[in-house]
Tab-separated table of C-alpha atoms in Angstrom:
chain	number	residue	atom	x	y	z
A	6	MET	CA	-0.069	0.005	0.005
A	7	ARG	CA	1.452	3.486	-1.083
A	8	LEU	CA	-0.500	6.424	0.209
A	9	ILE	CA	-0.187	10.100	-0.040
A	10	PHE	CA	-1.818	12.242	2.812
A	11	LEU	CA	-2.708	15.846	1.942
A	12	GLY	CA	-4.232	18.592	4.082
A	13	PRO	CA	-3.419	21.755	5.649
A	14	PRO	CA	-1.365	21.952	8.851
A	15	GLY	CA	-3.153	20.699	11.929
A	16	ALA	CA	-5.550	18.489	9.866
A	17	GLY	CA	-4.392	15.413	11.553
A	18	LYS	CA	-2.422	13.835	8.844
A	19	GLY	CA	0.641	12.951	10.865
A	20	THR	CA	-1.489	11.187	13.735
A	21	GLN	CA	-3.432	9.282	11.174
A	22	ALA	CA	-0.339	8.397	9.213
A	23	SER	CA	1.212	6.912	12.159
A	24	ILE	CA	-1.630	4.920	13.196
A	25	LEU	CA	-2.311	3.594	9.978
A	26	GLY	CA	1.292	2.961	9.160
A	27	GLU	CA	1.577	0.815	12.204
A	28	ASN	CA	-1.597	-1.018	11.670
A	29	LEU	CA	-0.586	-2.025	8.098
A	30	GLY	CA	2.998	-2.284	8.764
A	31	ILE	CA	4.286	0.197	6.249
A	32	LEU	CA	6.657	3.155	6.660
A	33	HIS	CA	5.301	6.533	7.518
A	34	ILE	CA	7.272	9.328	5.934
A	35	SER	CA	6.609	12.646	7.475
A	36	THR	CA	8.757	15.314	5.633
A	37	GLY	CA	7.749	17.738	8.396
A	38	GLU	CA	9.174	15.486	11.190
A	39	LEU	CA	12.209	14.594	9.345
A	40	LEU	CA	12.849	18.364	8.592
A	41	ARG	CA	12.509	18.858	12.334
A	42	GLN	CA	15.191	16.235	12.922
A	43	GLU	CA	17.525	17.697	10.482
A	44	ARG	CA	17.219	21.122	12.002
A	45	LYS	CA	17.591	19.524	15.543
A	46	ASP	CA	20.769	17.785	14.354
A	47	LYS	CA	21.938	21.045	12.578
A	48	THR	CA	22.694	19.507	9.269
A	49	GLU	CA	23.416	21.621	6.296
A	50	ARG	CA	19.790	20.925	5.115
A	51	GLY	CA	18.212	21.556	8.365
A	52	VAL	CA	19.902	24.904	8.643
A	53	GLU	CA	18.712	25.915	5.190
A	54	ALA	CA	15.182	24.644	6.042
A	55	GLN	CA	15.080	26.658	9.156
A	56	SER	CA	15.557	30.032	7.236
A	57	TYR	CA	12.159	29.078	5.404
A	58	ILE	CA	10.356	27.516	8.273
A	59	ASP	CA	11.050	30.621	10.662
A	60	ARG	CA	8.813	32.644	8.313
A	61	GLY	CA	6.242	30.071	7.560
A	62	ALA	CA	7.351	29.649	3.857
A	63	LEU	CA	7.762	26.258	2.268
A	64	VAL	CA	10.976	24.470	2.275
A	65	PRO	CA	12.589	24.551	-1.263
A	66	ASP	CA	11.566	21.731	-3.515
A	67	ARG	CA	15.321	20.299	-3.840
A	68	VAL	CA	15.747	19.858	-0.377
A	69	VAL	CA	12.439	18.070	0.393
A	70	MET	CA	12.979	15.921	-2.783
A	71	GLU	CA	16.455	14.691	-1.198
A	72	ILE	CA	14.770	13.662	1.899
A	73	VAL	CA	12.051	11.900	0.065
A	74	HIS	CA	14.378	10.256	-2.185
A	75	GLU	CA	16.162	8.888	0.757
A	76	GLN	CA	13.265	7.669	2.605
A	77	LEU	CA	11.606	5.983	-0.452
A	78	THR	CA	14.890	4.018	-1.195
A	79	LYS	CA	15.091	2.466	2.247
A	80	PRO	CA	14.567	-1.354	2.150
A	81	GLU	CA	11.426	-0.981	4.490
A	82	ALA	CA	9.817	1.207	1.873
A	83	LYS	CA	9.299	-1.798	-0.504
A	84	LYS	CA	6.392	-3.177	1.717
A	85	GLY	CA	4.575	0.251	1.397
A	86	TRP	CA	4.533	3.783	2.733
A	87	ILE	CA	2.587	6.736	3.635
A	88	LEU	CA	3.792	10.107	2.498
A	89	ASP	CA	2.728	12.776	5.105
A	90	GLY	CA	3.073	16.341	4.078
A	91	PHE	CA	4.586	15.691	0.709
A	92	PRO	CA	4.065	16.609	-2.031
A	93	ARG	CA	3.133	20.127	-1.316
A	94	ASN	CA	2.726	21.605	-4.737
A	95	VAL	CA	2.332	20.492	-8.452
A	96	SER	CA	5.785	20.648	-9.171
A	97	GLN	CA	6.712	18.374	-6.262
A	98	ALA	CA	3.930	15.939	-7.514
A	99	ASP	CA	5.447	15.743	-11.062
A	100	ALA	CA	8.982	15.274	-9.207
A	101	LEU	CA	7.503	12.513	-7.280
A	102	ASP	CA	5.879	10.724	-10.187
A	103	GLU	CA	9.396	10.745	-11.927
A	104	LEU	CA	11.040	9.558	-8.697
A	105	LEU	CA	8.665	6.653	-8.164
A	106	ILE	CA	9.196	5.493	-11.790
A	107	GLY	CA	12.871	5.739	-11.417
A	108	ILE	CA	13.104	3.908	-8.101
A	109	SER	CA	11.312	0.676	-9.044
A	110	GLN	CA	8.527	1.447	-11.723
A	111	GLN	CA	6.081	2.112	-8.850
A	112	SER	CA	3.396	4.677	-8.416
A	113	TYR	CA	1.002	5.546	-5.430
A	114	ASP	CA	-2.194	3.645	-4.818
A	115	CYS	CA	-4.260	6.604	-3.511
A	116	VAL	CA	-4.048	10.312	-2.225
A	117	ILE	CA	-6.217	11.038	0.660
A	118	SER	CA	-7.090	14.679	1.505
A	119	PHE	CA	-8.209	15.752	5.049
A	120	GLU	CA	-10.621	18.531	5.184
A	121	VAL	CA	-11.072	20.614	8.349
A	122	PRO	CA	-12.279	24.022	8.746
A	123	GLU	CA	-9.821	26.742	9.084
A	124	SER	CA	-10.991	27.919	12.642
A	125	VAL	CA	-10.392	24.634	13.869
A	126	LEU	CA	-6.853	24.288	12.189
A	127	VAL	CA	-5.748	27.457	13.827
A	128	GLU	CA	-7.065	26.343	17.354
A	129	ARG	CA	-5.315	22.821	16.684
A	130	LEU	CA	-2.172	24.530	15.760
A	131	LYS	CA	-2.040	26.959	18.656
A	132	GLU	CA	-2.757	23.929	21.135
A	133	ARG	CA	-0.020	22.086	19.793
A	134	GLY	CA	2.340	24.763	20.577
A	135	ARG	CA	5.577	24.246	18.741
A	136	MET	CA	8.204	26.720	18.973
A	137	ASP	CA	7.847	27.754	15.357
A	138	ASP	CA	4.221	28.134	15.459
A	139	THR	CA	3.472	31.900	16.297
A	140	LEU	CA	0.145	33.342	14.922
A	141	GLU	CA	2.026	35.061	12.046
A	142	VAL	CA	3.747	31.799	10.992
A	143	LEU	CA	0.621	29.863	11.384
A	144	ARG	CA	-1.370	32.340	9.151
A	145	ASN	CA	1.640	32.036	6.620
A	146	ARG	CA	1.392	28.331	6.764
A	147	LEU	CA	-2.194	28.101	6.156
A	148	GLN	CA	-1.836	30.699	3.153
A	149	SER	CA	1.032	28.621	1.739
A	150	TYR	CA	-1.078	25.684	1.852
A	151	HIS	CA	-3.916	27.405	-0.106
A	152	GLU	CA	-1.822	28.741	-2.554
A	153	GLU	CA	0.674	25.974	-3.106
A	154	THR	CA	-0.707	22.712	-1.801
A	155	ALA	CA	-4.618	23.245	-2.624
A	156	PRO	CA	-4.107	22.812	-6.295
A	157	LEU	CA	-3.016	19.209	-5.666
A	158	ILE	CA	-6.608	18.402	-4.760
A	159	GLU	CA	-7.608	18.899	-8.552
A	160	PHE	CA	-4.422	17.663	-9.715
A	161	TYR	CA	-5.072	14.136	-8.002
A	162	ASN	CA	-8.873	14.284	-8.614
A	163	ASP	CA	-8.098	14.513	-12.322
A	164	ARG	CA	-6.021	11.361	-12.224
A	165	LYS	CA	-9.064	9.381	-10.404
A	166	LYS	CA	-6.750	8.904	-7.205
A	167	LEU	CA	-8.275	11.290	-4.737
A	168	GLU	CA	-10.270	10.348	-1.672
A	169	THR	CA	-11.529	12.918	0.784
A	170	ILE	CA	-11.789	12.543	4.667
A	171	ASN	CA	-13.644	14.595	7.054
A	172	GLY	CA	-10.608	15.553	9.260
A	173	PHE	CA	-13.046	17.372	11.664
A	174	MET	CA	-14.543	14.226	13.331
A	175	SER	CA	-13.028	12.447	16.392
A	176	MET	CA	-9.722	10.960	16.009
A	177	GLU	CA	-11.361	7.310	16.222
A	178	ALA	CA	-13.811	8.327	13.579
A	179	VAL	CA	-11.109	9.486	11.175
A	180	THR	CA	-9.168	6.382	11.805
A	181	GLY	CA	-12.140	4.385	10.922
A	182	GLY	CA	-12.890	6.402	7.845
A	183	LEU	CA	-9.290	5.663	6.623
A	184	LYS	CA	-9.623	1.899	7.376
A	185	GLU	CA	-12.826	1.734	5.140
A	186	VAL	CA	-10.823	3.615	2.433
A	187	VAL	CA	-7.943	1.236	2.767
A	188	GLU	CA	-10.255	-1.916	2.627
A	189	ASP	CA	-11.765	-0.533	-0.543
A	190	LEU	CA	-8.351	-0.051	-2.047
A	191	LYS	CA	-7.321	-3.477	-1.226
A	192	LYS	CA	-9.986	-4.998	-3.184
A	193	ASN	CA	-9.039	-3.015	-6.320
A	194	ILE	CA	-5.327	-3.698	-6.073
């Protein structure tokens, strides 16, 4: 099973990807977590990424593609994976398609979009309380999502690969909805 999770910051993608990844025994690839680790380790990529993250901007495609390539070529990725927080724009989606073909002639099975009202997202992000989550940065992140990432919904819908999940439900209800989507996918794979 190879899945892509789309949704604005605070939509619950990471939580659900972690749960589903564990249930399916597949790799959960969170570009946000990987970038945070690179920043913590003060790697060259981490330092570069920090300058963008500090102002709520998206990290350059080149940096994120390097990280994703490293993850997708790990031996454990052969069993399947969930990409959480990537791609973030149409250019990254095109690059991902090329990368997947180059790695092993593979593709993704489904893209799942988490939909949550913006007022709820802001509250969730404030509660999460990360160091980089000032109100201005939160608003910039949401604006970046709408400008850069939201067009991916149409991109994947046109390819008949998109499923939508109401991320405003309880965590358990969202998990249940995801399990239903996965079961339907398994029947068609």
